[in-house]
Backbone as JSON, one array per atom type, in Angstrom:
{
  "sequence": "MAAKFKKTAKKTSGKTRSAGAAGKGAGAQEQAERLSKTLSESAQQIWLAGVGAFGRAQAEGTKLFEGLVKEGLSLEQTARKFTGGQAGALRDAVESKVGQARERATDTWDRLEKVFEERVQRALVKLGVPGRDDLAELSERVDALTAELRRQGGAAPARKGTAKKAAKPAAAKPAKARAPRKAVAKPKPPVAP",
  "N": [[71.23, -11.75, -26.17], [73.28, -11.38, -24.37], [74.63, -13.79, -24.69], [75.62, -13.58, -27.3], [77.37, -11.5, -26.96], [79.27, -12.7, -25.29], [80.32, -14.66, -27.01], [81.52, -13.07, -28.95], [83.44, -11.84, -27.39], [85.08, -14.03, -26.67], [86.08, -14.82, -29.15], [87.6, -12.63, -29.91], [89.48, -12.59, -27.85], [90.81, -14.99, -28.27], [92.02, -14.56, -30.78], [93.73, -12.56, -30.13], [95.61, -13.77, -28.46], [96.8, -15.55, -30.23], [98.03, -13.91, -32.05], [101.13, -12.44, -32.39], [103.68, -10.89, -30.36], [104.33, -8.64, -31.73], [102.1, -7.99, -33.11], [100.48, -7.32, -31.11], [99.91, -4.75, -30.15], [98.57, -3.46, -32.31], [96.55, -5.28, -32.74], [95.25, -5.3, -30.3], [94.14, -2.82, -30.17], [92.38, -2.93, -32.28], [90.78, -4.97, -31.45], [89.63, -3.8, -29.17], [88.16, -1.8, -30.37], [86.3, -3.33, -31.84], [85.04, -4.61, -29.74], [83.97, -2.43, -28.41], [82.26, -1.53, -30.42], [80.55, -3.74, -30.6], [79.45, -3.72, -28.03], [78.1, -1.24, -28.05], [76.27, -1.74, -30.09], [74.84, -3.83, -28.94], [73.8, -2.51, -26.68], [72.21, -0.63, -27.96], [70.37, -2.34, -29.22], [69.18, -3.48, -26.97], [68.03, -1.19, -25.86], [66.21, -0.52, -27.95], [64.61, -2.83, -27.9], [63.45, -2.54, -25.37], [62.0, -0.14, -25.78], [60.25, -1.05, -27.77], [58.88, -3.05, -26.31], [57.65, -1.45, -24.41], [55.96, 0.1, -26.04], [54.32, -1.94, -27.11], [53.18, -2.9, -24.76], [51.75, -0.66, -24.0], [49.86, -0.43, -26.13], [48.64, -3.0, -26.16], [47.94, -3.1, -23.52], [46.02, -1.1, -23.26], [44.07, -2.14, -24.98], [43.61, -4.54, -23.65], [42.68, -3.56, -21.19], [40.3, -2.24, -22.01], [38.92, -4.45, -22.98], [38.63, -5.92, -20.62], [36.99, -4.17, -19.18], [34.63, -4.25, -20.73], [33.95, -6.95, -20.41], [33.56, -6.99, -17.66], [31.29, -5.32, -17.46], [29.37, -6.86, -18.8], [29.28, -9.08, -17.1], [28.35, -7.83, -14.79], [25.79, -6.98, -15.59], [24.59, -9.46, -16.04], [24.71, -10.49, -13.46], [23.07, -8.66, -12.15], [20.59, -9.17, -13.39], [20.18, -11.78, -12.53], [20.2, -11.48, -9.71], [18.11, -9.7, -9.5], [15.88, -11.21, -10.28], [16.05, -13.15, -8.29], [15.69, -11.54, -6.07], [13.03, -10.72, -6.37], [11.7, -13.18, -6.12], [12.52, -13.84, -3.56], [11.37, -11.71, -2.13], [8.64, -12.27, -2.57], [8.48, -14.74, -1.23], [9.06, -13.97, 1.39], [6.94, -12.19, 1.91], [4.85, -14.01, 1.77], [5.44, -15.69, 3.95], [5.25, -13.81, 6.02], [2.54, -13.17, 5.83], [1.42, -15.65, 6.5], [2.34, -15.87, 9.13], [1.05, -13.69, 10.26], [-1.64, -14.48, 10.01], [-1.61, -16.74, 11.67], [-1.0, -15.52, 14.09], [-3.25, -13.92, 14.46], [-5.25, -15.9, 14.64], [-4.37, -17.2, 16.95], [-4.6, -15.13, 18.79], [-7.36, -14.7, 18.73], [-8.26, -17.17, 19.75], [-7.12, -17.04, 22.3], [-8.47, -14.85, 23.33], [-11.09, -15.84, 23.36], [-10.83, -17.96, 25.21], [-10.19, -16.48, 27.48], [-12.55, -14.93, 27.81], [-14.38, -17.01, 28.34], [-13.39, -18.03, 30.77], [-13.64, -15.79, 32.43], [-16.41, -15.55, 32.37], [-17.15, -17.96, 33.62], [-16.09, -17.49, 36.16], [-17.65, -15.3, 36.98], [-20.15, -16.49, 37.07], [-19.75, -18.34, 39.14], [-19.46, -16.54, 41.23], [-21.97, -15.57, 41.36], [-22.86, -13.43, 39.9], [-25.08, -11.89, 37.75], [-25.48, -12.67, 34.29], [-25.39, -11.34, 30.9], [-27.55, -12.43, 29.48], [-29.22, -13.15, 31.62], [-29.81, -10.62, 32.71], [-31.17, -9.49, 30.55], [-33.42, -11.15, 30.43], [-34.54, -10.58, 32.94], [-35.13, -7.88, 32.59], [-37.11, -8.08, 30.62], [-39.1, -9.38, 32.09], [-39.67, -7.41, 34.01], [-40.71, -5.44, 32.36], [-42.99, -6.82, 31.43], [-44.44, -7.14, 33.82], [-44.9, -4.45, 34.44], [-46.56, -3.72, 32.33], [-48.73, -5.35, 32.89], [-49.59, -4.25, 35.33], [-50.43, -1.71, 34.48], [-52.51, -2.44, 32.82], [-54.32, -3.45, 34.65], [-55.2, -1.22, 35.79], [-53.8, 0.33, 37.56], [-51.45, 2.87, 38.25], [-48.21, 3.11, 36.96], [-45.51, 2.44, 39.1], [-43.75, 5.2, 40.33], [-40.51, 6.22, 39.62], [-37.57, 6.9, 41.6], [-36.27, 9.25, 40.78], [-38.25, 10.53, 39.23], [-40.2, 10.82, 41.14], [-39.27, 12.75, 42.9], [-39.33, 14.98, 41.28], [-42.03, 15.21, 40.8], [-42.97, 15.79, 43.33], [-42.28, 18.4, 43.82], [-43.71, 21.63, 43.89], [-45.62, 22.93, 41.19], [-46.05, 25.58, 40.88], [-43.89, 27.04, 41.62], [-41.41, 29.65, 41.74], [-39.86, 30.66, 38.73], [-36.58, 29.71, 38.23], [-33.71, 31.8, 38.39], [-31.39, 32.31, 35.82], [-28.36, 31.12, 36.48], [-24.89, 31.76, 36.64], [-22.4, 29.37, 36.1], [-20.81, 28.05, 38.97], [-17.56, 28.72, 40.09], [-15.06, 26.56, 41.09], [-13.63, 26.94, 44.15], [-10.64, 26.67, 45.71], [-10.2, 25.38, 48.9], [-8.36, 26.68, 51.62], [-5.68, 24.77, 52.9], [-5.31, 23.29, 56.09], [-2.58, 24.19, 58.28], [0.15, 21.95, 58.65], [1.26, 20.31, 61.48], [4.57, 20.27, 62.72]],
  "CA": [[72.18, -10.69, -26.39], [74.46, -11.63, -23.54], [75.35, -14.93, -25.28], [76.32, -13.05, -28.48], [78.47, -10.69, -26.44], [80.29, -13.61, -24.79], [80.98, -15.29, -28.17], [82.38, -12.07, -29.56], [84.56, -11.62, -26.48], [85.94, -15.2, -26.76], [86.76, -14.8, -30.45], [88.62, -11.59, -29.91], [90.57, -12.95, -26.93], [91.56, -16.05, -28.93], [92.82, -13.95, -31.84], [94.75, -11.74, -29.51], [96.62, -14.66, -27.96], [97.51, -16.15, -31.34], [98.87, -12.91, -32.7], [102.38, -12.36, -31.66], [103.94, -9.7, -29.57], [104.38, -7.5, -32.63], [100.75, -7.6, -33.5], [99.72, -7.09, -29.89], [99.49, -3.35, -30.04], [97.58, -3.16, -33.34], [95.43, -6.2, -32.53], [94.54, -4.91, -29.09], [93.33, -1.64, -30.48], [91.32, -3.39, -33.16], [89.9, -5.75, -30.6], [88.93, -2.84, -28.32], [87.18, -1.12, -31.23], [85.23, -4.28, -32.11], [84.33, -4.81, -28.48], [83.2, -1.21, -28.2], [81.19, -1.52, -31.42], [79.6, -4.79, -30.2], [78.76, -3.23, -26.84], [77.17, -0.17, -28.42], [75.18, -2.37, -30.85], [74.02, -4.56, -27.96], [73.07, -1.53, -25.87], [71.16, -0.04, -28.81], [69.33, -3.36, -29.4], [68.46, -3.58, -25.69], [67.2, 0.02, -25.78], [65.1, -0.65, -28.91], [63.71, -3.88, -27.39], [62.7, -1.94, -24.28], [61.02, 0.79, -26.36], [59.23, -1.88, -28.43], [58.07, -3.68, -25.26], [56.83, -0.41, -23.82], [54.89, 0.41, -27.01], [53.38, -3.07, -27.17], [52.46, -2.93, -23.48], [50.76, 0.42, -24.05], [48.79, -0.77, -27.08], [47.91, -4.17, -25.7], [47.39, -2.79, -22.2], [44.77, -0.35, -23.48], [43.09, -3.09, -25.52], [43.28, -5.46, -22.57], [41.87, -2.82, -20.22], [38.97, -2.05, -22.59], [38.29, -5.78, -23.0], [38.24, -6.26, -19.24], [35.84, -3.32, -18.81], [33.44, -4.8, -21.4], [33.63, -8.21, -19.75], [33.01, -6.66, -16.34], [29.93, -4.81, -17.65], [28.46, -7.96, -19.11], [29.1, -9.86, -15.87], [27.51, -7.05, -13.86], [24.41, -7.05, -16.07], [24.12, -10.83, -15.77], [24.5, -10.62, -12.01], [21.87, -7.87, -11.78], [19.4, -9.9, -13.83], [20.04, -12.92, -11.65], [19.8, -11.04, -8.36], [16.78, -9.08, -9.6], [14.92, -12.31, -10.24], [16.12, -13.76, -6.97], [15.12, -10.59, -5.1], [11.58, -10.8, -6.5], [11.28, -14.45, -5.54], [12.75, -13.73, -2.11], [10.35, -10.8, -1.61], [7.38, -13.01, -2.55], [8.54, -15.74, -0.17], [8.99, -13.27, 2.68], [5.56, -11.71, 2.07], [4.02, -15.18, 2.05], [5.71, -16.1, 5.34], [4.7, -12.79, 6.91], [1.09, -13.36, 5.8], [1.09, -16.84, 7.29], [2.58, -15.55, 10.54], [-0.01, -12.77, 10.67], [-2.85, -15.28, 10.17], [-1.45, -17.56, 12.88], [-1.07, -14.63, 15.26], [-4.65, -13.53, 14.61], [-5.97, -17.07, 15.14], [-3.96, -17.42, 18.34], [-5.18, -14.05, 19.59], [-8.8, -14.97, 18.84], [-8.44, -18.28, 20.69], [-6.79, -16.55, 23.63], [-9.58, -13.98, 23.74], [-12.24, -16.7, 23.65], [-10.54, -18.66, 26.47], [-10.29, -15.48, 28.55], [-13.97, -14.62, 28.02], [-15.01, -18.16, 28.98], [-12.96, -18.11, 32.16], [-14.26, -14.68, 33.16], [-17.82, -15.88, 32.51], [-17.27, -18.99, 34.66], [-15.82, -16.87, 37.46], [-18.81, -14.48, 37.32], [-21.24, -17.41, 37.43], [-19.44, -18.86, 40.47], [-19.69, -15.47, 42.2], [-23.4, -15.26, 41.38], [-23.13, -12.19, 39.16], [-25.93, -12.24, 36.61], [-24.9, -12.44, 32.97], [-26.15, -10.51, 29.96], [-28.83, -13.1, 29.21], [-30.04, -13.03, 32.84], [-30.3, -9.23, 32.8], [-32.17, -9.28, 29.49], [-34.63, -11.85, 30.86], [-35.09, -9.81, 34.04], [-35.7, -6.66, 32.02], [-38.36, -8.46, 29.96], [-40.08, -9.67, 33.14], [-40.1, -6.13, 34.59], [-41.59, -4.8, 31.36], [-44.26, -7.56, 31.42], [-45.15, -6.79, 35.05], [-45.35, -3.07, 34.31], [-47.69, -3.73, 31.4], [-49.83, -5.98, 33.6], [-50.09, -3.28, 36.29], [-51.18, -0.68, 33.73], [-53.73, -3.05, 32.32], [-55.22, -3.63, 35.77], [-55.69, 0.08, 36.16], [-52.93, 1.05, 38.46], [-50.39, 3.64, 37.59], [-46.89, 2.5, 37.12], [-44.82, 3.08, 40.21], [-42.81, 6.24, 39.91], [-39.12, 5.98, 40.01], [-37.11, 7.89, 42.57], [-35.96, 10.51, 40.1], [-39.48, 11.18, 38.82], [-40.97, 11.12, 42.35], [-38.8, 14.02, 43.43], [-39.81, 16.06, 40.41], [-43.47, 15.34, 40.98], [-43.21, 16.31, 44.66], [-42.07, 19.84, 43.82], [-44.9, 22.33, 43.39], [-45.49, 23.46, 39.83], [-46.18, 27.03, 40.92], [-42.67, 27.64, 42.17], [-40.86, 30.71, 40.91], [-38.85, 30.2, 37.78], [-35.22, 29.97, 38.73], [-32.91, 32.69, 37.57], [-30.25, 31.64, 35.18], [-27.15, 31.41, 37.25], [-23.62, 31.42, 36.01], [-21.83, 28.23, 36.81], [-19.87, 28.43, 40.01], [-16.18, 28.29, 39.94], [-14.62, 25.85, 42.28], [-12.6, 27.68, 44.87], [-9.9, 25.74, 46.56], [-10.17, 25.77, 50.3], [-6.98, 26.62, 52.13], [-5.42, 23.57, 53.69], [-4.78, 23.67, 57.44], [-1.13, 23.93, 58.38], [0.53, 20.66, 59.21], [2.17, 20.49, 62.62], [5.81, 19.53, 62.51]],
  "C": [[73.46, -10.95, -25.61], [75.29, -12.78, -24.12], [76.18, -14.47, -26.47], [77.54, -12.27, -28.04], [79.61, -11.58, -25.96], [81.07, -14.27, -25.94], [81.96, -14.33, -28.8], [83.61, -11.85, -28.7], [85.54, -12.79, -26.55], [86.74, -15.2, -28.06], [87.9, -13.79, -30.43], [89.76, -11.93, -28.98], [91.42, -14.05, -27.53], [92.47, -15.51, -30.01], [93.98, -13.18, -31.25], [95.89, -12.62, -29.02], [97.47, -15.24, -29.11], [98.39, -15.13, -32.07], [100.11, -12.73, -31.85], [102.49, -11.07, -30.87], [103.95, -8.48, -30.45], [103.0, -7.03, -32.96], [99.9, -7.3, -32.31], [99.18, -5.69, -29.85], [98.39, -3.03, -31.04], [96.36, -4.03, -33.13], [94.6, -5.81, -31.32], [93.64, -3.73, -29.36], [92.16, -2.04, -31.35], [90.28, -4.17, -32.35], [89.06, -4.83, -29.7], [87.86, -2.13, -29.12], [86.0, -2.05, -31.52], [84.38, -4.51, -30.87], [83.44, -3.6, -28.18], [82.02, -1.16, -29.15], [80.12, -2.54, -31.04], [78.79, -4.34, -28.99], [77.74, -2.16, -27.19], [76.0, -0.73, -29.22], [74.24, -3.11, -29.89], [73.2, -3.6, -27.12], [71.94, -0.92, -26.68], [70.02, -1.04, -29.0], [68.51, -3.52, -28.11], [67.53, -2.38, -25.54], [66.0, -0.1, -26.7], [64.11, -1.73, -28.46], [62.85, -3.33, -26.25], [61.63, -0.99, -24.78], [59.91, 0.02, -27.04], [58.31, -2.53, -27.41], [57.13, -2.66, -24.62], [55.66, -0.05, -24.74], [53.85, -0.68, -27.07], [52.54, -3.13, -25.89], [51.4, -1.84, -23.45], [49.58, 0.04, -24.93], [47.96, -1.93, -26.56], [47.29, -3.93, -24.33], [46.08, -2.04, -22.32], [43.69, -1.28, -23.99], [42.64, -4.05, -24.42], [42.37, -4.8, -21.54], [40.44, -2.64, -20.73], [38.21, -3.37, -22.64], [37.81, -6.19, -21.63], [37.04, -5.44, -18.78], [34.57, -3.87, -19.44], [33.0, -6.1, -20.73], [33.02, -7.97, -18.37], [31.58, -6.15, -16.44], [28.95, -5.94, -17.93], [28.23, -8.84, -17.88], [28.2, -9.14, -14.88], [26.05, -7.12, -14.29], [23.81, -8.43, -15.8], [23.81, -11.0, -14.28], [23.27, -9.84, -11.57], [20.59, -8.58, -12.19], [19.13, -11.06, -12.88], [19.55, -12.5, -10.28], [18.44, -10.36, -8.39], [15.69, -10.13, -9.55], [14.88, -12.97, -8.88], [15.48, -12.85, -5.93], [13.59, -10.64, -5.16], [11.04, -12.07, -5.86], [11.43, -14.41, -4.02], [11.69, -12.84, -1.47], [9.0, -11.51, -1.51], [7.36, -14.04, -1.42], [8.41, -15.1, 1.21], [7.57, -12.77, 2.93], [4.62, -12.86, 2.4], [4.19, -15.62, 3.5], [5.13, -15.1, 6.33], [3.17, -12.92, 6.97], [0.66, -14.55, 6.63], [1.27, -16.56, 8.78], [1.48, -14.65, 11.08], [-1.31, -13.54, 10.92], [-2.77, -16.13, 11.45], [-1.58, -16.71, 14.14], [-2.51, -14.22, 15.52], [-5.47, -14.69, 15.17], [-5.64, -17.32, 16.61], [-4.58, -16.37, 19.24], [-6.68, -14.28, 19.79], [-9.06, -16.11, 19.83], [-8.17, -17.84, 22.12], [-7.92, -15.68, 24.18], [-10.8, -14.81, 24.14], [-12.05, -17.42, 24.99], [-10.68, -17.69, 27.64], [-11.75, -15.16, 28.86], [-14.68, -15.77, 28.73], [-14.63, -18.25, 30.46], [-13.57, -16.99, 33.0], [-15.74, -14.99, 33.39], [-18.03, -16.94, 33.6], [-17.05, -18.4, 36.05], [-17.02, -16.04, 37.91], [-19.99, -15.36, 37.75], [-21.01, -17.97, 38.83], [-19.7, -17.83, 41.55], [-21.16, -15.08, 42.28], [-23.74, -13.96, 40.68], [-23.95, -12.56, 37.94], [-25.23, -11.87, 35.29], [-25.8, -11.57, 32.11], [-27.51, -11.12, 29.68], [-29.77, -12.99, 30.41], [-30.62, -11.63, 32.97], [-31.35, -8.94, 31.74], [-33.5, -9.94, 29.87], [-35.33, -11.09, 31.98], [-35.76, -8.54, 33.53], [-37.04, -6.96, 31.34], [-39.46, -8.73, 30.99], [-40.6, -8.39, 33.78], [-41.05, -5.42, 33.63], [-42.97, -5.48, 31.33], [-45.08, -7.23, 32.66], [-45.69, -5.37, 34.99], [-46.57, -2.99, 33.4], [-48.91, -4.32, 32.08], [-50.44, -5.02, 34.61], [-50.91, -2.19, 35.58], [-52.51, -1.23, 33.25], [-54.76, -3.21, 33.45], [-55.68, -2.29, 36.33], [-54.81, 0.84, 37.11], [-51.86, 1.81, 37.67], [-49.07, 2.95, 37.85], [-46.18, 3.19, 38.26], [-43.78, 4.05, 39.68], [-41.43, 5.87, 40.4], [-38.68, 7.09, 40.92], [-36.86, 9.22, 41.91], [-37.23, 11.24, 39.71], [-40.32, 11.54, 40.03], [-40.53, 12.45, 42.92], [-39.31, 15.18, 42.58], [-41.3, 16.28, 40.61], [-43.79, 15.96, 42.34], [-43.04, 17.82, 44.7], [-43.33, 20.51, 43.29], [-44.62, 22.94, 42.03], [-45.51, 24.97, 39.84], [-44.95, 27.71, 41.47], [-42.15, 28.68, 41.19], [-39.88, 30.11, 39.9], [-37.46, 30.59, 38.29], [-34.48, 30.88, 37.78], [-31.76, 31.88, 36.98], [-28.99, 32.05, 35.93], [-25.94, 31.02, 36.42], [-23.04, 30.24, 36.77], [-20.79, 28.7, 37.81], [-18.47, 27.92, 39.68], [-15.78, 27.62, 41.23], [-13.47, 26.61, 42.9], [-11.91, 26.69, 45.79], [-9.86, 26.26, 47.98], [-8.74, 25.7, 50.77], [-6.82, 25.42, 53.04], [-4.89, 24.01, 55.05], [-3.3, 23.34, 57.5], [-0.86, 22.61, 59.1], [1.53, 20.9, 60.33], [3.42, 19.68, 62.39], [6.04, 18.42, 63.49]]
}
């Protein structure tokens, strides 16, 4: 548009110079009218081009926006499918690793417990403390001796707890049912300063 305007301006200025002094007044007015007409036509064309560009931008902008939204949705769905599959695989891998770690921890704990028991047992043996097997053997021997005594006709020796009960006379008065005593706190002696 600007190039057309320049051409028109050059033509009119060239004609004006070639026309004489007599035609200067009439030619100048005619030239001004043509220039004004050219300017108004150019301004109108610029205005119409701007309106056309705005309309096209609106139409294509809406289409472009809708196209971008559709493309974004498809990309999002693809990404979700991909990450969903990856998340499942990742979850399985983590669960597997956690299971392995749990098994190793259990095995380590069991070994540690076994080592501890063995060391405690060795320490008890060094101190001369009888073990479970020794006590079981001793108990069996006591039972065998008790059976032998009964077989030979002697009564089994009474234990301390049963001897006290047997020593009490059977004809003693029945004891009254007493309410359990409440523990009374004794007053503490004052502390000298």
